[in-house]
């Protein structure tokens, strides 16, 4: 792969991510100009997006562990949630095709990638070891539970935000302004 084609592939992938973030329908934007020519098929594009997710997630977990070294699982959950918020289009695509792969090859690739992600989550949360005699299957199950906790927490926070926004919408403008200033002061 030449530098030019590598750069072009990166540009197309960034365009795919922007469109996925805007649409949030969980579908691969194969209709986007240059996608089929650059990636070929759904599996190749899914693979590129999956790699982006996994790479960013691993880096985010490392950063969170620096801030929360005593709460490993909490750091992993925080990292997973942050990445889901930062890359909502990719997360929606990964979730959609996990449930509805286009063919058997995609289903197999997704199962492997999901298993590896779950093992990573379990290991980074201190719930499994690379040398664990219990095996990768148990680590994958543990990682799946950690992902479920992250998703559950995400749903609770989204519901709380929605409820808070509805209540704030009913406040007088001056009170909303004071509330915003108070939040800013508390954040600082």
mmCIF file with all atom_site columns, C-alpha atoms in Angstrom:
data_model
loop_
_atom_site.group_PDB
_atom_site.id
_atom_site.type_symbol
_atom_site.label_atom_id
_atom_site.label_alt_id
_atom_site.label_comp_id
_atom_site.label_asym_id
_atom_site.label_entity_id
_atom_site.label_seq_id
_atom_site.pdbx_PDB_ins_code
_atom_site.Cartn_x
_atom_site.Cartn_y
_atom_site.Cartn_z
_atom_site.occupancy
_atom_site.B_iso_or_equiv
_atom_site.pdbx_formal_charge
_atom_site.auth_seq_id
_atom_site.auth_comp_id
_atom_site.auth_asym_id
_atom_site.auth_atom_id
_atom_site.pdbx_PDB_model_num
ATOM 1   C CA . UNK A 1 1   ? 0.000   0.000   0.000  1.00 0.00 ? 1   UNK A CA 1
ATOM 2   C CA . UNK A 1 2   ? 1.473   3.331   -1.041 1.00 0.00 ? 2   UNK A CA 1
ATOM 3   C CA . UNK A 1 3   ? 1.401   6.446   1.110  1.00 0.00 ? 3   UNK A CA 1
ATOM 4   C CA . UNK A 1 4   ? -1.215  7.980   -1.171 1.00 0.00 ? 4   UNK A CA 1
ATOM 5   C CA . UNK A 1 5   ? -3.560  4.999   -0.959 1.00 0.00 ? 5   UNK A CA 1
ATOM 6   C CA . UNK A 1 6   ? -2.995  4.765   2.822  1.00 0.00 ? 6   UNK A CA 1
ATOM 7   C CA . UNK A 1 7   ? -3.872  8.469   3.191  1.00 0.00 ? 7   UNK A CA 1
ATOM 8   C CA . UNK A 1 8   ? -6.918  8.066   0.919  1.00 0.00 ? 8   UNK A CA 1
ATOM 9   C CA . UNK A 1 9   ? -8.105  5.055   2.955  1.00 0.00 ? 9   UNK A CA 1
ATOM 10  C CA . UNK A 1 10  ? -7.790  7.118   6.148  1.00 0.00 ? 10  UNK A CA 1
ATOM 11  C CA . UNK A 1 11  ? -9.804  9.968   4.639  1.00 0.00 ? 11  UNK A CA 1
ATOM 12  C CA . UNK A 1 12  ? -12.569 7.627   3.533  1.00 0.00 ? 12  UNK A CA 1
ATOM 13  C CA . UNK A 1 13  ? -12.636 6.005   6.978  1.00 0.00 ? 13  UNK A CA 1
ATOM 14  C CA . UNK A 1 14  ? -12.917 9.412   8.675  1.00 0.00 ? 14  UNK A CA 1
ATOM 15  C CA . UNK A 1 15  ? -15.800 10.247  6.321  1.00 0.00 ? 15  UNK A CA 1
ATOM 16  C CA . UNK A 1 16  ? -17.481 6.948   7.198  1.00 0.00 ? 16  UNK A CA 1
ATOM 17  C CA . UNK A 1 17  ? -17.147 7.740   10.906 1.00 0.00 ? 17  UNK A CA 1
ATOM 18  C CA . UNK A 1 18  ? -18.601 11.232  10.473 1.00 0.00 ? 18  UNK A CA 1
ATOM 19  C CA . UNK A 1 19  ? -21.570 9.858   8.534  1.00 0.00 ? 19  UNK A CA 1
ATOM 20  C CA . UNK A 1 20  ? -22.079 7.025   11.031 1.00 0.00 ? 20  UNK A CA 1
ATOM 21  C CA . UNK A 1 21  ? -22.031 9.530   13.908 1.00 0.00 ? 21  UNK A CA 1
ATOM 22  C CA . UNK A 1 22  ? -24.604 11.667  12.146 1.00 0.00 ? 22  UNK A CA 1
ATOM 23  C CA . UNK A 1 23  ? -26.902 8.812   11.099 1.00 0.00 ? 23  UNK A CA 1
ATOM 24  C CA . UNK A 1 24  ? -26.543 6.595   14.191 1.00 0.00 ? 24  UNK A CA 1
ATOM 25  C CA . UNK A 1 25  ? -28.672 3.955   12.499 1.00 0.00 ? 25  UNK A CA 1
ATOM 26  C CA . UNK A 1 26  ? -26.080 1.208   12.914 1.00 0.00 ? 26  UNK A CA 1
ATOM 27  C CA . UNK A 1 27  ? -25.771 0.570   9.192  1.00 0.00 ? 27  UNK A CA 1
ATOM 28  C CA . UNK A 1 28  ? -22.473 0.607   7.336  1.00 0.00 ? 28  UNK A CA 1
ATOM 29  C CA . UNK A 1 29  ? -22.525 3.620   4.978  1.00 0.00 ? 29  UNK A CA 1
ATOM 30  C CA . UNK A 1 30  ? -21.581 1.618   1.890  1.00 0.00 ? 30  UNK A CA 1
ATOM 31  C CA . UNK A 1 31  ? -23.352 4.262   -0.227 1.00 0.00 ? 31  UNK A CA 1
ATOM 32  C CA . UNK A 1 32  ? -20.707 6.862   0.638  1.00 0.00 ? 32  UNK A CA 1
ATOM 33  C CA . UNK A 1 33  ? -18.454 7.870   -2.264 1.00 0.00 ? 33  UNK A CA 1
ATOM 34  C CA . UNK A 1 34  ? -15.234 5.873   -2.366 1.00 0.00 ? 34  UNK A CA 1
ATOM 35  C CA . UNK A 1 35  ? -16.197 3.300   0.267  1.00 0.00 ? 35  UNK A CA 1
ATOM 36  C CA . UNK A 1 36  ? -16.710 0.308   -2.042 1.00 0.00 ? 36  UNK A CA 1
ATOM 37  C CA . UNK A 1 37  ? -13.599 1.156   -4.065 1.00 0.00 ? 37  UNK A CA 1
ATOM 38  C CA . UNK A 1 38  ? -11.484 1.539   -0.924 1.00 0.00 ? 38  UNK A CA 1
ATOM 39  C CA . UNK A 1 39  ? -12.804 -1.232  1.326  1.00 0.00 ? 39  UNK A CA 1
ATOM 40  C CA . UNK A 1 40  ? -14.499 -3.580  -1.121 1.00 0.00 ? 40  UNK A CA 1
ATOM 41  C CA . UNK A 1 41  ? -17.202 -5.078  1.055  1.00 0.00 ? 41  UNK A CA 1
ATOM 42  C CA . UNK A 1 42  ? -19.031 -4.778  4.355  1.00 0.00 ? 42  UNK A CA 1
ATOM 43  C CA . UNK A 1 43  ? -16.662 -7.098  6.209  1.00 0.00 ? 43  UNK A CA 1
ATOM 44  C CA . UNK A 1 44  ? -13.576 -5.049  5.322  1.00 0.00 ? 44  UNK A CA 1
ATOM 45  C CA . UNK A 1 45  ? -15.242 -1.793  6.366  1.00 0.00 ? 45  UNK A CA 1
ATOM 46  C CA . UNK A 1 46  ? -16.602 -3.369  9.534  1.00 0.00 ? 46  UNK A CA 1
ATOM 47  C CA . UNK A 1 47  ? -13.089 -4.637  10.289 1.00 0.00 ? 47  UNK A CA 1
ATOM 48  C CA . UNK A 1 48  ? -11.595 -1.170  9.901  1.00 0.00 ? 48  UNK A CA 1
ATOM 49  C CA . UNK A 1 49  ? -14.225 0.350   12.191 1.00 0.00 ? 49  UNK A CA 1
ATOM 50  C CA . UNK A 1 50  ? -13.793 -2.473  14.698 1.00 0.00 ? 50  UNK A CA 1
ATOM 51  C CA . UNK A 1 51  ? -10.039 -1.917  14.727 1.00 0.00 ? 51  UNK A CA 1
ATOM 52  C CA . UNK A 1 52  ? -10.585 1.801   15.310 1.00 0.00 ? 52  UNK A CA 1
ATOM 53  C CA . UNK A 1 53  ? -12.933 1.014   18.231 1.00 0.00 ? 53  UNK A CA 1
ATOM 54  C CA . UNK A 1 54  ? -10.621 -1.541  19.830 1.00 0.00 ? 54  UNK A CA 1
ATOM 55  C CA . UNK A 1 55  ? -7.526  0.630   19.481 1.00 0.00 ? 55  UNK A CA 1
ATOM 56  C CA . UNK A 1 56  ? -9.207  3.688   20.952 1.00 0.00 ? 56  UNK A CA 1
ATOM 57  C CA . UNK A 1 57  ? -10.824 1.620   23.725 1.00 0.00 ? 57  UNK A CA 1
ATOM 58  C CA . UNK A 1 58  ? -7.497  0.078   24.773 1.00 0.00 ? 58  UNK A CA 1
ATOM 59  C CA . UNK A 1 59  ? -5.861  3.503   24.897 1.00 0.00 ? 59  UNK A CA 1
ATOM 60  C CA . UNK A 1 60  ? -8.751  4.980   26.847 1.00 0.00 ? 60  UNK A CA 1
ATOM 61  C CA . UNK A 1 61  ? -8.629  2.129   29.363 1.00 0.00 ? 61  UNK A CA 1
ATOM 62  C CA . UNK A 1 62  ? -4.918  2.798   29.907 1.00 0.00 ? 62  UNK A CA 1
ATOM 63  C CA . UNK A 1 63  ? -5.602  6.501   30.553 1.00 0.00 ? 63  UNK A CA 1
ATOM 64  C CA . UNK A 1 64  ? -8.468  5.740   32.934 1.00 0.00 ? 64  UNK A CA 1
ATOM 65  C CA . UNK A 1 65  ? -6.318  3.268   34.849 1.00 0.00 ? 65  UNK A CA 1
ATOM 66  C CA . UNK A 1 66  ? -3.776  6.053   35.433 1.00 0.00 ? 66  UNK A CA 1
ATOM 67  C CA . UNK A 1 67  ? -6.557  8.121   37.044 1.00 0.00 ? 67  UNK A CA 1
ATOM 68  C CA . UNK A 1 68  ? -8.284  5.271   38.895 1.00 0.00 ? 68  UNK A CA 1
ATOM 69  C CA . UNK A 1 69  ? -5.526  2.763   39.747 1.00 0.00 ? 69  UNK A CA 1
ATOM 70  C CA . UNK A 1 70  ? -7.417  1.360   42.732 1.00 0.00 ? 70  UNK A CA 1
ATOM 71  C CA . UNK A 1 71  ? -10.727 0.781   40.962 1.00 0.00 ? 71  UNK A CA 1
ATOM 72  C CA . UNK A 1 72  ? -9.753  -1.269  37.929 1.00 0.00 ? 72  UNK A CA 1
ATOM 73  C CA . UNK A 1 73  ? -13.250 -2.336  36.953 1.00 0.00 ? 73  UNK A CA 1
ATOM 74  C CA . UNK A 1 74  ? -14.577 1.181   37.448 1.00 0.00 ? 74  UNK A CA 1
ATOM 75  C CA . UNK A 1 75  ? -11.835 2.526   35.181 1.00 0.00 ? 75  UNK A CA 1
ATOM 76  C CA . UNK A 1 76  ? -12.677 -0.024  32.485 1.00 0.00 ? 76  UNK A CA 1
ATOM 77  C CA . UNK A 1 77  ? -16.391 0.781   32.687 1.00 0.00 ? 77  UNK A CA 1
ATOM 78  C CA . UNK A 1 78  ? -15.658 4.509   32.558 1.00 0.00 ? 78  UNK A CA 1
ATOM 79  C CA . UNK A 1 79  ? -13.419 4.000   29.523 1.00 0.00 ? 79  UNK A CA 1
ATOM 80  C CA . UNK A 1 80  ? -15.978 1.867   27.691 1.00 0.00 ? 80  UNK A CA 1
ATOM 81  C CA . UNK A 1 81  ? -18.730 4.403   28.345 1.00 0.00 ? 81  UNK A CA 1
ATOM 82  C CA . UNK A 1 82  ? -16.511 7.311   27.270 1.00 0.00 ? 82  UNK A CA 1
ATOM 83  C CA . UNK A 1 83  ? -15.648 5.597   24.000 1.00 0.00 ? 83  UNK A CA 1
ATOM 84  C CA . UNK A 1 84  ? -19.295 4.743   23.331 1.00 0.00 ? 84  UNK A CA 1
ATOM 85  C CA . UNK A 1 85  ? -20.088 8.428   23.786 1.00 0.00 ? 85  UNK A CA 1
ATOM 86  C CA . UNK A 1 86  ? -17.096 9.586   21.730 1.00 0.00 ? 86  UNK A CA 1
ATOM 87  C CA . UNK A 1 87  ? -17.699 7.117   18.864 1.00 0.00 ? 87  UNK A CA 1
ATOM 88  C CA . UNK A 1 88  ? -21.481 6.642   18.844 1.00 0.00 ? 88  UNK A CA 1
ATOM 89  C CA . UNK A 1 89  ? -21.700 5.809   15.150 1.00 0.00 ? 89  UNK A CA 1
ATOM 90  C CA . UNK A 1 90  ? -19.052 3.111   15.346 1.00 0.00 ? 90  UNK A CA 1
ATOM 91  C CA . UNK A 1 91  ? -20.621 1.656   18.486 1.00 0.00 ? 91  UNK A CA 1
ATOM 92  C CA . UNK A 1 92  ? -24.036 1.570   16.782 1.00 0.00 ? 92  UNK A CA 1
ATOM 93  C CA . UNK A 1 93  ? -22.538 -0.239  13.769 1.00 0.00 ? 93  UNK A CA 1
ATOM 94  C CA . UNK A 1 94  ? -20.688 -2.756  15.936 1.00 0.00 ? 94  UNK A CA 1
ATOM 95  C CA . UNK A 1 95  ? -23.866 -3.455  17.901 1.00 0.00 ? 95  UNK A CA 1
ATOM 96  C CA . UNK A 1 96  ? -26.091 -3.710  14.831 1.00 0.00 ? 96  UNK A CA 1
ATOM 97  C CA . UNK A 1 97  ? -23.884 -6.168  12.963 1.00 0.00 ? 97  UNK A CA 1
ATOM 98  C CA . UNK A 1 98  ? -23.219 -8.187  16.117 1.00 0.00 ? 98  UNK A CA 1
ATOM 99  C CA . UNK A 1 99  ? -26.954 -8.866  16.092 1.00 0.00 ? 99  UNK A CA 1
ATOM 100 C CA . UNK A 1 100 ? -27.397 -9.013  12.300 1.00 0.00 ? 100 UNK A CA 1
ATOM 101 C CA . UNK A 1 101 ? -24.213 -9.976  10.422 1.00 0.00 ? 101 UNK A CA 1
ATOM 102 C CA . UNK A 1 102 ? -24.540 -9.956  6.630  1.00 0.00 ? 102 UNK A CA 1
ATOM 103 C CA . UNK A 1 103 ? -23.086 -13.469 6.252  1.00 0.00 ? 103 UNK A CA 1
ATOM 104 C CA . UNK A 1 104 ? -21.339 -16.319 8.046  1.00 0.00 ? 104 UNK A CA 1
ATOM 105 C CA . UNK A 1 105 ? -17.861 -14.866 7.508  1.00 0.00 ? 105 UNK A CA 1
ATOM 106 C CA . UNK A 1 106 ? -18.898 -11.622 9.166  1.00 0.00 ? 106 UNK A CA 1
ATOM 107 C CA . UNK A 1 107 ? -20.584 -13.488 12.018 1.00 0.00 ? 107 UNK A CA 1
ATOM 108 C CA . UNK A 1 108 ? -17.392 -15.444 12.666 1.00 0.00 ? 108 UNK A CA 1
ATOM 109 C CA . UNK A 1 109 ? -15.177 -12.336 12.530 1.00 0.00 ? 109 UNK A CA 1
ATOM 110 C CA . UNK A 1 110 ? -17.511 -10.437 14.861 1.00 0.00 ? 110 UNK A CA 1
ATOM 111 C CA . UNK A 1 111 ? -17.638 -13.319 17.337 1.00 0.00 ? 111 UNK A CA 1
ATOM 112 C CA . UNK A 1 112 ? -13.816 -13.411 17.466 1.00 0.00 ? 112 UNK A CA 1
ATOM 113 C CA . UNK A 1 113 ? -13.510 -9.639  17.844 1.00 0.00 ? 113 UNK A CA 1
ATOM 114 C CA . UNK A 1 114 ? -16.179 -9.525  20.544 1.00 0.00 ? 114 UNK A CA 1
ATOM 115 C CA . UNK A 1 115 ? -14.542 -12.354 22.446 1.00 0.00 ? 115 UNK A CA 1
ATOM 116 C CA . UNK A 1 116 ? -11.164 -10.608 22.300 1.00 0.00 ? 116 UNK A CA 1
ATOM 117 C CA . UNK A 1 117 ? -12.709 -7.338  23.489 1.00 0.00 ? 117 UNK A CA 1
ATOM 118 C CA . UNK A 1 118 ? -14.387 -9.093  26.398 1.00 0.00 ? 118 UNK A CA 1
ATOM 119 C CA . UNK A 1 119 ? -11.114 -10.779 27.364 1.00 0.00 ? 119 UNK A CA 1
ATOM 120 C CA . UNK A 1 120 ? -9.375  -7.391  27.232 1.00 0.00 ? 120 UNK A CA 1
ATOM 121 C CA . UNK A 1 121 ? -12.045 -5.852  29.473 1.00 0.00 ? 121 UNK A CA 1
ATOM 122 C CA . UNK A 1 122 ? -11.725 -8.679  32.008 1.00 0.00 ? 122 UNK A CA 1
ATOM 123 C CA . UNK A 1 123 ? -7.926  -8.572  32.077 1.00 0.00 ? 123 UNK A CA 1
ATOM 124 C CA . UNK A 1 124 ? -7.735  -4.786  32.356 1.00 0.00 ? 124 UNK A CA 1
ATOM 125 C CA . UNK A 1 125 ? -10.366 -4.842  35.119 1.00 0.00 ? 125 UNK A CA 1
ATOM 126 C CA . UNK A 1 126 ? -8.209  -7.297  37.061 1.00 0.00 ? 126 UNK A CA 1
ATOM 127 C CA . UNK A 1 127 ? -10.856 -10.019 36.795 1.00 0.00 ? 127 UNK A CA 1
ATOM 128 C CA . UNK A 1 128 ? -8.786  -12.391 34.648 1.00 0.00 ? 128 UNK A CA 1
ATOM 129 C CA . UNK A 1 129 ? -5.177  -13.044 33.787 1.00 0.00 ? 129 UNK A CA 1
ATOM 130 C CA . UNK A 1 130 ? -3.363  -13.835 30.594 1.00 0.00 ? 130 UNK A CA 1
ATOM 131 C CA . UNK A 1 131 ? -2.055  -16.914 32.371 1.00 0.00 ? 131 UNK A CA 1
ATOM 132 C CA . UNK A 1 132 ? -5.370  -17.769 34.023 1.00 0.00 ? 132 UNK A CA 1
ATOM 133 C CA . UNK A 1 133 ? -5.809  -21.523 34.281 1.00 0.00 ? 133 UNK A CA 1
ATOM 134 C CA . UNK A 1 134 ? -9.597  -21.052 34.105 1.00 0.00 ? 134 UNK A CA 1
ATOM 135 C CA . UNK A 1 135 ? -9.234  -20.152 30.455 1.00 0.00 ? 135 UNK A CA 1
ATOM 136 C CA . UNK A 1 136 ? -10.245 -17.598 27.942 1.00 0.00 ? 136 UNK A CA 1
ATOM 137 C CA . UNK A 1 137 ? -13.900 -18.659 28.007 1.00 0.00 ? 137 UNK A CA 1
ATOM 138 C CA . UNK A 1 138 ? -14.321 -17.536 31.601 1.00 0.00 ? 138 UNK A CA 1
ATOM 139 C CA . UNK A 1 139 ? -12.451 -14.297 30.885 1.00 0.00 ? 139 UNK A CA 1
ATOM 140 C CA . UNK A 1 140 ? -14.743 -13.636 27.920 1.00 0.00 ? 140 UNK A CA 1
ATOM 141 C CA . UNK A 1 141 ? -17.833 -14.212 30.093 1.00 0.00 ? 141 UNK A CA 1
ATOM 142 C CA . UNK A 1 142 ? -16.450 -11.876 32.744 1.00 0.00 ? 142 UNK A CA 1
ATOM 143 C CA . UNK A 1 143 ? -15.679 -9.213  30.139 1.00 0.00 ? 143 UNK A CA 1
ATOM 144 C CA . UNK A 1 144 ? -19.195 -9.547  28.728 1.00 0.00 ? 144 UNK A CA 1
ATOM 145 C CA . UNK A 1 145 ? -20.620 -8.845  32.195 1.00 0.00 ? 145 UNK A CA 1
ATOM 146 C CA . UNK A 1 146 ? -18.376 -5.774  32.494 1.00 0.00 ? 146 UNK A CA 1
ATOM 147 C CA . UNK A 1 147 ? -19.664 -4.526  29.133 1.00 0.00 ? 147 UNK A CA 1
ATOM 148 C CA . UNK A 1 148 ? -23.246 -5.114  30.322 1.00 0.00 ? 148 UNK A CA 1
ATOM 149 C CA . UNK A 1 149 ? -22.545 -3.042  33.449 1.00 0.00 ? 149 UNK A CA 1
ATOM 150 C CA . UNK A 1 150 ? -21.145 -0.227  31.304 1.00 0.00 ? 150 UNK A CA 1
ATOM 151 C CA . UNK A 1 151 ? -24.227 -0.332  29.068 1.00 0.00 ? 151 UNK A CA 1
ATOM 152 C CA . UNK A 1 152 ? -26.580 -0.395  32.070 1.00 0.00 ? 152 UNK A CA 1
ATOM 153 C CA . UNK A 1 153 ? -24.821 2.576   33.655 1.00 0.00 ? 153 UNK A CA 1
ATOM 154 C CA . UNK A 1 154 ? -24.963 4.386   30.331 1.00 0.00 ? 154 UNK A CA 1
ATOM 155 C CA . UNK A 1 155 ? -28.729 3.819   30.135 1.00 0.00 ? 155 UNK A CA 1
ATOM 156 C CA . UNK A 1 156 ? -29.257 5.077   33.697 1.00 0.00 ? 156 UNK A CA 1
ATOM 157 C CA . UNK A 1 157 ? -27.193 8.219   33.040 1.00 0.00 ? 157 UNK A CA 1
ATOM 158 C CA . UNK A 1 158 ? -29.006 8.883   29.748 1.00 0.00 ? 158 UNK A CA 1
ATOM 159 C CA . UNK A 1 159 ? -32.367 8.573   31.498 1.00 0.00 ? 159 UNK A CA 1
ATOM 160 C CA . UNK A 1 160 ? -31.229 10.919  34.272 1.00 0.00 ? 160 UNK A CA 1
ATOM 161 C CA . UNK A 1 161 ? -29.976 13.465  31.718 1.00 0.00 ? 161 UNK A CA 1
ATOM 162 C CA . UNK A 1 162 ? -33.253 13.306  29.844 1.00 0.00 ? 162 UNK A CA 1
ATOM 163 C CA . UNK A 1 163 ? -35.268 13.762  33.032 1.00 0.00 ? 163 UNK A CA 1
ATOM 164 C CA . UNK A 1 164 ? -33.038 16.655  34.106 1.00 0.00 ? 164 UNK A CA 1
ATOM 165 C CA . UNK A 1 165 ? -33.385 18.357  30.711 1.00 0.00 ? 165 UNK A CA 1
ATOM 166 C CA . UNK A 1 166 ? -37.171 18.095  30.873 1.00 0.00 ? 166 UNK A CA 1
ATOM 167 C CA . UNK A 1 167 ? -37.232 19.601  34.384 1.00 0.00 ? 167 UNK A CA 1
ATOM 168 C CA . UNK A 1 168 ? -34.819 22.380  33.401 1.00 0.00 ? 168 UNK A CA 1
ATOM 169 C CA . UNK A 1 169 ? -36.852 23.250  30.307 1.00 0.00 ? 169 UNK A CA 1
ATOM 170 C CA . UNK A 1 170 ? -39.711 24.205  32.642 1.00 0.00 ? 170 UNK A CA 1
ATOM 171 C CA . UNK A 1 171 ? -37.507 26.593  34.668 1.00 0.00 ? 171 UNK A CA 1
ATOM 172 C CA . UNK A 1 172 ? -37.515 30.308  34.141 1.00 0.00 ? 172 UNK A CA 1
ATOM 173 C CA . UNK A 1 173 ? -34.574 31.546  32.005 1.00 0.00 ? 173 UNK A CA 1
ATOM 174 C CA . UNK A 1 174 ? -32.937 33.414  34.921 1.00 0.00 ? 174 UNK A CA 1
ATOM 175 C CA . UNK A 1 175 ? -33.056 30.308  37.103 1.00 0.00 ? 175 UNK A CA 1
ATOM 176 C CA . UNK A 1 176 ? -31.654 28.154  34.284 1.00 0.00 ? 176 UNK A CA 1
ATOM 177 C CA . UNK A 1 177 ? -28.796 30.651  33.928 1.00 0.00 ? 177 UNK A CA 1
ATOM 178 C CA . UNK A 1 178 ? -28.016 30.517  37.672 1.00 0.00 ? 178 UNK A CA 1
ATOM 179 C CA . UNK A 1 179 ? -28.161 26.742  37.628 1.00 0.00 ? 179 UNK A CA 1
ATOM 180 C CA . UNK A 1 180 ? -25.677 26.687  34.733 1.00 0.00 ? 180 UNK A CA 1
ATOM 181 C CA . UNK A 1 181 ? -23.319 29.035  36.592 1.00 0.00 ? 181 UNK A CA 1
ATOM 182 C CA . UNK A 1 182 ? -23.569 26.891  39.712 1.00 0.00 ? 182 UNK A CA 1
ATOM 183 C CA . UNK A 1 183 ? -22.696 23.756  37.724 1.00 0.00 ? 183 UNK A CA 1
ATOM 184 C CA . UNK A 1 184 ? -19.736 25.525  36.133 1.00 0.00 ? 184 UNK A CA 1
ATOM 185 C CA . UNK A 1 185 ? -18.482 26.644  39.548 1.00 0.00 ? 185 UNK A CA 1
ATOM 186 C CA . UNK A 1 186 ? -18.812 23.137  40.947 1.00 0.00 ? 186 UNK A CA 1
ATOM 187 C CA . UNK A 1 187 ? -16.986 21.666  37.957 1.00 0.00 ? 187 UNK A CA 1
ATOM 188 C CA . UNK A 1 188 ? -14.071 24.074  38.436 1.00 0.00 ? 188 UNK A CA 1
#
